[in-house]
Amino acid sequence: MRTVLRKTSRRGFTAFEALLASTILALIAGAVAAAISAGQQQTEMARDTVNASLLARSLMDEIERLPYADPQGTTTWGPDWGETSRRLYDNIDDYANYTDGPNNIADLSGTNYPSDFQNFTRTVSMTATSYTPASFGRTVSGVLVTVTVSSNGQSLITLQRFLSQ
């Protein structure tokens, strides 16, 4: 009788196959982590833009509620004597060159905004100008009010409004 030798194949992974599978898994995990990180950064940027927009709009609303002319008759821009807080401002030019933040942004009553809003800076600039609407037929004098909200030196939101005399 003749003896036949059969080759038996080994089953399982070789060290090389295990190393290759580990490398592929690490690359996939890195790609997933990068995608998650990019998504999180975009979410944070969107949140910051919304918060900056709310801060800009609230400050512009404060300015727009006031009269154009100073009740005391002064013509210099900026807060008048005795107007030591925004609650005491009595006309729009009191906000000229106004800045607040970071870490001290409050509403008109003096209540600080939540911590998510405290890393911003709000600035107000004003420019005397005139505007001639096409359908109006005459020139209107006023002030172009610009409210800018920035974070870490980068402007996020800029609102502009022309306020007439």
PDB file of C-alpha atoms in Angstrom:
ATOM      1  CA  MET A   1       0.000   0.000   0.000  1.00  0.00           C
ATOM      2  CA  ARG A   2       1.186   3.293  -0.882  1.00  0.00           C
ATOM      3  CA  THR A   3       1.257   6.189   1.571  1.00  0.00           C
ATOM      4  CA  VAL A   4      -0.036   9.470   0.321  1.00  0.00           C
ATOM      5  CA  LEU A   5       1.083  12.549   2.111  1.00  0.00           C
ATOM      6  CA  ARG A   6      -1.381  15.348   2.164  1.00  0.00           C
ATOM      7  CA  LYS A   7      -0.417  18.899   2.631  1.00  0.00           C
ATOM      8  CA  THR A   8      -2.387  20.538   5.315  1.00  0.00           C
ATOM      9  CA  SER A   9      -2.921  24.239   5.030  1.00  0.00           C
ATOM     10  CA  ARG A  10      -2.731  26.380   8.054  1.00  0.00           C
ATOM     11  CA  ARG A  11      -5.694  28.421   8.983  1.00  0.00           C
ATOM     12  CA  GLY A  12      -5.435  31.828  10.668  1.00  0.00           C
ATOM     13  CA  PHE A  13      -3.610  35.091  10.189  1.00  0.00           C
ATOM     14  CA  THR A  14       0.030  35.526   9.677  1.00  0.00           C
ATOM     15  CA  ALA A  15       1.801  38.325  11.488  1.00  0.00           C
ATOM     16  CA  PHE A  16       1.982  40.275   8.235  1.00  0.00           C
ATOM     17  CA  GLU A  17      -1.775  40.001   7.667  1.00  0.00           C
ATOM     18  CA  ALA A  18      -2.469  41.143  11.216  1.00  0.00           C
ATOM     19  CA  LEU A  19      -0.148  44.117  10.761  1.00  0.00           C
ATOM     20  CA  LEU A  20      -1.804  45.019   7.459  1.00  0.00           C
ATOM     21  CA  ALA A  21      -5.299  44.827   8.996  1.00  0.00           C
ATOM     22  CA  SER A  22      -4.179  46.984  11.934  1.00  0.00           C
ATOM     23  CA  THR A  23      -2.745  49.600   9.575  1.00  0.00           C
ATOM     24  CA  ILE A  24      -5.950  49.761   7.533  1.00  0.00           C
ATOM     25  CA  LEU A  25      -8.032  50.033  10.703  1.00  0.00           C
ATOM     26  CA  ALA A  26      -5.824  52.867  12.002  1.00  0.00           C
ATOM     27  CA  LEU A  27      -6.162  54.772   8.716  1.00  0.00           C
ATOM     28  CA  ILE A  28      -9.946  54.409   8.746  1.00  0.00           C
ATOM     29  CA  ALA A  29     -10.146  55.503  12.396  1.00  0.00           C
ATOM     30  CA  GLY A  30      -7.984  58.552  11.606  1.00  0.00           C
ATOM     31  CA  ALA A  31     -10.211  59.530   8.685  1.00  0.00           C
ATOM     32  CA  VAL A  32     -13.354  59.195  10.811  1.00  0.00           C
ATOM     33  CA  ALA A  33     -11.779  61.259  13.607  1.00  0.00           C
ATOM     34  CA  ALA A  34     -10.786  63.990  11.133  1.00  0.00           C
ATOM     35  CA  ALA A  35     -14.333  64.115   9.743  1.00  0.00           C
ATOM     36  CA  ILE A  36     -15.822  64.353  13.231  1.00  0.00           C
ATOM     37  CA  SER A  37     -13.365  67.099  14.173  1.00  0.00           C
ATOM     38  CA  ALA A  38     -14.178  69.113  11.028  1.00  0.00           C
ATOM     39  CA  GLY A  39     -17.896  68.753  11.724  1.00  0.00           C
ATOM     40  CA  GLN A  40     -17.431  69.914  15.301  1.00  0.00           C
ATOM     41  CA  GLN A  41     -15.433  72.962  14.175  1.00  0.00           C
ATOM     42  CA  GLN A  42     -18.163  73.919  11.716  1.00  0.00           C
ATOM     43  CA  THR A  43     -20.791  73.524  14.440  1.00  0.00           C
ATOM     44  CA  GLU A  44     -18.796  75.795  16.752  1.00  0.00           C
ATOM     45  CA  MET A  45     -18.327  78.366  13.979  1.00  0.00           C
ATOM     46  CA  ALA A  46     -22.060  78.344  13.237  1.00  0.00           C
ATOM     47  CA  ARG A  47     -22.863  78.764  16.943  1.00  0.00           C
ATOM     48  CA  ASP A  48     -20.414  81.671  17.218  1.00  0.00           C
ATOM     49  CA  THR A  49     -21.929  83.341  14.151  1.00  0.00           C
ATOM     50  CA  VAL A  50     -25.456  83.045  15.577  1.00  0.00           C
ATOM     51  CA  ASN A  51     -24.336  84.377  18.978  1.00  0.00           C
ATOM     52  CA  ALA A  52     -22.439  87.249  17.337  1.00  0.00           C
ATOM     53  CA  SER A  53     -25.521  88.083  15.287  1.00  0.00           C
ATOM     54  CA  LEU A  54     -27.675  88.217  18.423  1.00  0.00           C
ATOM     55  CA  LEU A  55     -25.173  90.510  20.144  1.00  0.00           C
ATOM     56  CA  ALA A  56     -24.935  92.837  17.143  1.00  0.00           C
ATOM     57  CA  ARG A  57     -28.704  93.017  16.709  1.00  0.00           C
ATOM     58  CA  SER A  58     -29.323  93.749  20.401  1.00  0.00           C
ATOM     59  CA  LEU A  59     -26.798  96.609  20.396  1.00  0.00           C
ATOM     60  CA  MET A  60     -28.203  98.045  17.151  1.00  0.00           C
ATOM     61  CA  ASP A  61     -31.708  97.868  18.679  1.00  0.00           C
ATOM     62  CA  GLU A  62     -30.455  99.856  21.686  1.00  0.00           C
ATOM     63  CA  ILE A  63     -29.069 102.552  19.419  1.00  0.00           C
ATOM     64  CA  GLU A  64     -32.133 102.729  17.156  1.00  0.00           C
ATOM     65  CA  ARG A  65     -34.509 103.283  20.087  1.00  0.00           C
ATOM     66  CA  LEU A  66     -32.878 106.618  20.941  1.00  0.00           C
ATOM     67  CA  PRO A  67     -33.536 110.003  19.315  1.00  0.00           C
ATOM     68  CA  TYR A  68     -31.113 111.439  16.793  1.00  0.00           C
ATOM     69  CA  ALA A  69     -30.677 114.847  18.465  1.00  0.00           C
ATOM     70  CA  ASP A  70     -29.207 115.215  21.928  1.00  0.00           C
ATOM     71  CA  PRO A  71     -31.873 116.470  24.368  1.00  0.00           C
ATOM     72  CA  GLN A  72     -29.185 118.549  26.111  1.00  0.00           C
ATOM     73  CA  GLY A  73     -28.308 120.260  22.821  1.00  0.00           C
ATOM     74  CA  THR A  74     -24.677 119.117  22.684  1.00  0.00           C
ATOM     75  CA  THR A  75     -23.232 118.333  19.281  1.00  0.00           C
ATOM     76  CA  THR A  76     -20.122 116.339  20.205  1.00  0.00           C
ATOM     77  CA  TRP A  77     -20.180 112.620  19.534  1.00  0.00           C
ATOM     78  CA  GLY A  78     -19.775 110.196  22.390  1.00  0.00           C
ATOM     79  CA  PRO A  79     -21.242 110.126  25.885  1.00  0.00           C
ATOM     80  CA  ASP A  80     -21.944 113.489  27.460  1.00  0.00           C
ATOM     81  CA  TRP A  81     -20.871 114.435  30.960  1.00  0.00           C
ATOM     82  CA  GLY A  82     -22.601 112.187  33.500  1.00  0.00           C
ATOM     83  CA  GLU A  83     -23.492 109.466  30.989  1.00  0.00           C
ATOM     84  CA  THR A  84     -21.353 106.821  32.636  1.00  0.00           C
ATOM     85  CA  SER A  85     -23.294 103.767  31.479  1.00  0.00           C
ATOM     86  CA  ARG A  86     -25.392 102.796  28.488  1.00  0.00           C
ATOM     87  CA  ARG A  87     -28.546 103.089  30.598  1.00  0.00           C
ATOM     88  CA  LEU A  88     -27.885 106.831  30.792  1.00  0.00           C
ATOM     89  CA  TYR A  89     -27.309 107.377  27.062  1.00  0.00           C
ATOM     90  CA  ASP A  90     -29.993 109.716  25.720  1.00  0.00           C
ATOM     91  CA  ASN A  91     -29.280 109.876  21.968  1.00  0.00           C
ATOM     92  CA  ILE A  92     -27.619 107.823  19.257  1.00  0.00           C
ATOM     93  CA  ASP A  93     -24.294 109.668  19.137  1.00  0.00           C
ATOM     94  CA  ASP A  94     -23.567 108.599  22.722  1.00  0.00           C
ATOM     95  CA  TYR A  95     -22.668 105.192  21.246  1.00  0.00           C
ATOM     96  CA  ALA A  96     -19.955 106.630  18.956  1.00  0.00           C
ATOM     97  CA  ASN A  97     -16.736 104.609  19.434  1.00  0.00           C
ATOM     98  CA  TYR A  98     -18.426 102.384  22.017  1.00  0.00           C
ATOM     99  CA  THR A  99     -16.696  99.053  22.747  1.00  0.00           C
ATOM    100  CA  ASP A 100     -17.436  96.233  25.147  1.00  0.00           C
ATOM    101  CA  GLY A 101     -16.119  92.720  25.694  1.00  0.00           C
ATOM    102  CA  PRO A 102     -14.594  90.333  25.993  1.00  0.00           C
ATOM    103  CA  ASN A 103     -15.806  89.137  29.393  1.00  0.00           C
ATOM    104  CA  ASN A 104     -17.946  92.208  30.100  1.00  0.00           C
ATOM    105  CA  ILE A 105     -20.798  92.015  27.589  1.00  0.00           C
ATOM    106  CA  ALA A 106     -24.068  92.910  29.263  1.00  0.00           C
ATOM    107  CA  ASP A 107     -27.544  93.904  28.180  1.00  0.00           C
ATOM    108  CA  LEU A 108     -28.914  97.417  28.632  1.00  0.00           C
ATOM    109  CA  SER A 109     -29.983  96.711  32.219  1.00  0.00           C
ATOM    110  CA  GLY A 110     -26.427  95.679  33.122  1.00  0.00           C
ATOM    111  CA  THR A 111     -27.091  91.933  33.308  1.00  0.00           C
ATOM    112  CA  ASN A 112     -24.208  89.949  31.855  1.00  0.00           C
ATOM    113  CA  TYR A 113     -24.904  87.694  28.915  1.00  0.00           C
ATOM    114  CA  PRO A 114     -24.207  83.961  29.483  1.00  0.00           C
ATOM    115  CA  SER A 115     -20.624  82.721  29.222  1.00  0.00           C
ATOM    116  CA  ASP A 116     -21.092  81.597  25.582  1.00  0.00           C
ATOM    117  CA  PHE A 117     -21.345  85.302  24.663  1.00  0.00           C
ATOM    118  CA  GLN A 118     -18.367  86.559  26.651  1.00  0.00           C
ATOM    119  CA  ASN A 119     -15.582  85.774  24.159  1.00  0.00           C
ATOM    120  CA  PHE A 120     -16.807  88.457  21.737  1.00  0.00           C
ATOM    121  CA  THR A 121     -16.029  92.151  21.332  1.00  0.00           C
ATOM    122  CA  ARG A 122     -18.646  94.646  20.115  1.00  0.00           C
ATOM    123  CA  THR A 123     -17.684  97.971  18.592  1.00  0.00           C
ATOM    124  CA  VAL A 124     -19.762 100.847  17.270  1.00  0.00           C
ATOM    125  CA  SER A 125     -18.609 103.384  14.718  1.00  0.00           C
ATOM    126  CA  MET A 126     -20.571 106.278  13.258  1.00  0.00           C
ATOM    127  CA  THR A 127     -20.117 108.359  10.133  1.00  0.00           C
ATOM    128  CA  ALA A 128     -22.064 111.503   9.290  1.00  0.00           C
ATOM    129  CA  THR A 129     -23.428 111.034   5.793  1.00  0.00           C
ATOM    130  CA  SER A 130     -26.338 111.762   3.517  1.00  0.00           C
ATOM    131  CA  TYR A 131     -28.551 109.502   1.469  1.00  0.00           C
ATOM    132  CA  THR A 132     -30.650 110.226  -1.590  1.00  0.00           C
ATOM    133  CA  PRO A 133     -33.311 107.562  -2.150  1.00  0.00           C
ATOM    134  CA  ALA A 134     -34.174 107.344  -5.859  1.00  0.00           C
ATOM    135  CA  SER A 135     -37.928 107.572  -5.345  1.00  0.00           C
ATOM    136  CA  PHE A 136     -37.772 110.232  -2.626  1.00  0.00           C
ATOM    137  CA  GLY A 137     -36.358 113.065  -4.696  1.00  0.00           C
ATOM    138  CA  ARG A 138     -34.324 114.760  -1.984  1.00  0.00           C
ATOM    139  CA  THR A 139     -31.250 114.199   0.134  1.00  0.00           C
ATOM    140  CA  VAL A 140     -31.571 113.079   3.741  1.00  0.00           C
ATOM    141  CA  SER A 141     -28.781 113.771   6.248  1.00  0.00           C
ATOM    142  CA  GLY A 142     -28.018 111.348   9.005  1.00  0.00           C
ATOM    143  CA  VAL A 143     -25.548 108.921  10.503  1.00  0.00           C
ATOM    144  CA  LEU A 144     -24.367 105.557   9.232  1.00  0.00           C
ATOM    145  CA  VAL A 145     -24.125 103.369  12.334  1.00  0.00           C
ATOM    146  CA  THR A 146     -21.893 100.294  12.117  1.00  0.00           C
ATOM    147  CA  VAL A 147     -21.944  97.590  14.796  1.00  0.00           C
ATOM    148  CA  THR A 148     -19.204  94.977  14.473  1.00  0.00           C
ATOM    149  CA  VAL A 149     -18.895  91.837  16.570  1.00  0.00           C
ATOM    150  CA  SER A 150     -15.557  90.052  16.516  1.00  0.00           C
ATOM    151  CA  SER A 151     -13.847  87.181  18.277  1.00  0.00           C
ATOM    152  CA  ASN A 152     -10.095  86.742  18.600  1.00  0.00           C
ATOM    153  CA  GLY A 153      -9.536  89.698  16.295  1.00  0.00           C
ATOM    154  CA  GLN A 154     -11.691  88.258  13.499  1.00  0.00           C
ATOM    155  CA  SER A 155     -14.855  90.094  12.487  1.00  0.00           C
ATOM    156  CA  LEU A 156     -17.856  87.749  12.523  1.00  0.00           C
ATOM    157  CA  ILE A 157     -20.833  90.069  11.986  1.00  0.00           C
ATOM    158  CA  THR A 158     -21.169  93.670  10.802  1.00  0.00           C
ATOM    159  CA  LEU A 159     -24.520  95.473  10.821  1.00  0.00           C
ATOM    160  CA  GLN A 160     -25.005  98.895   9.251  1.00  0.00           C
ATOM    161  CA  ARG A 161     -27.992 101.175   9.533  1.00  0.00           C
ATOM    162  CA  PHE A 162     -28.585 104.677   8.209  1.00  0.00           C
ATOM    163  CA  LEU A 163     -30.394 106.768  10.823  1.00  0.00           C
ATOM    164  CA  SER A 164     -31.798 110.059   9.596  1.00  0.00           C
ATOM    165  CA  GLN A 165     -31.977 113.350  11.484  1.00  0.00           C
TER     166      GLN A 165
END
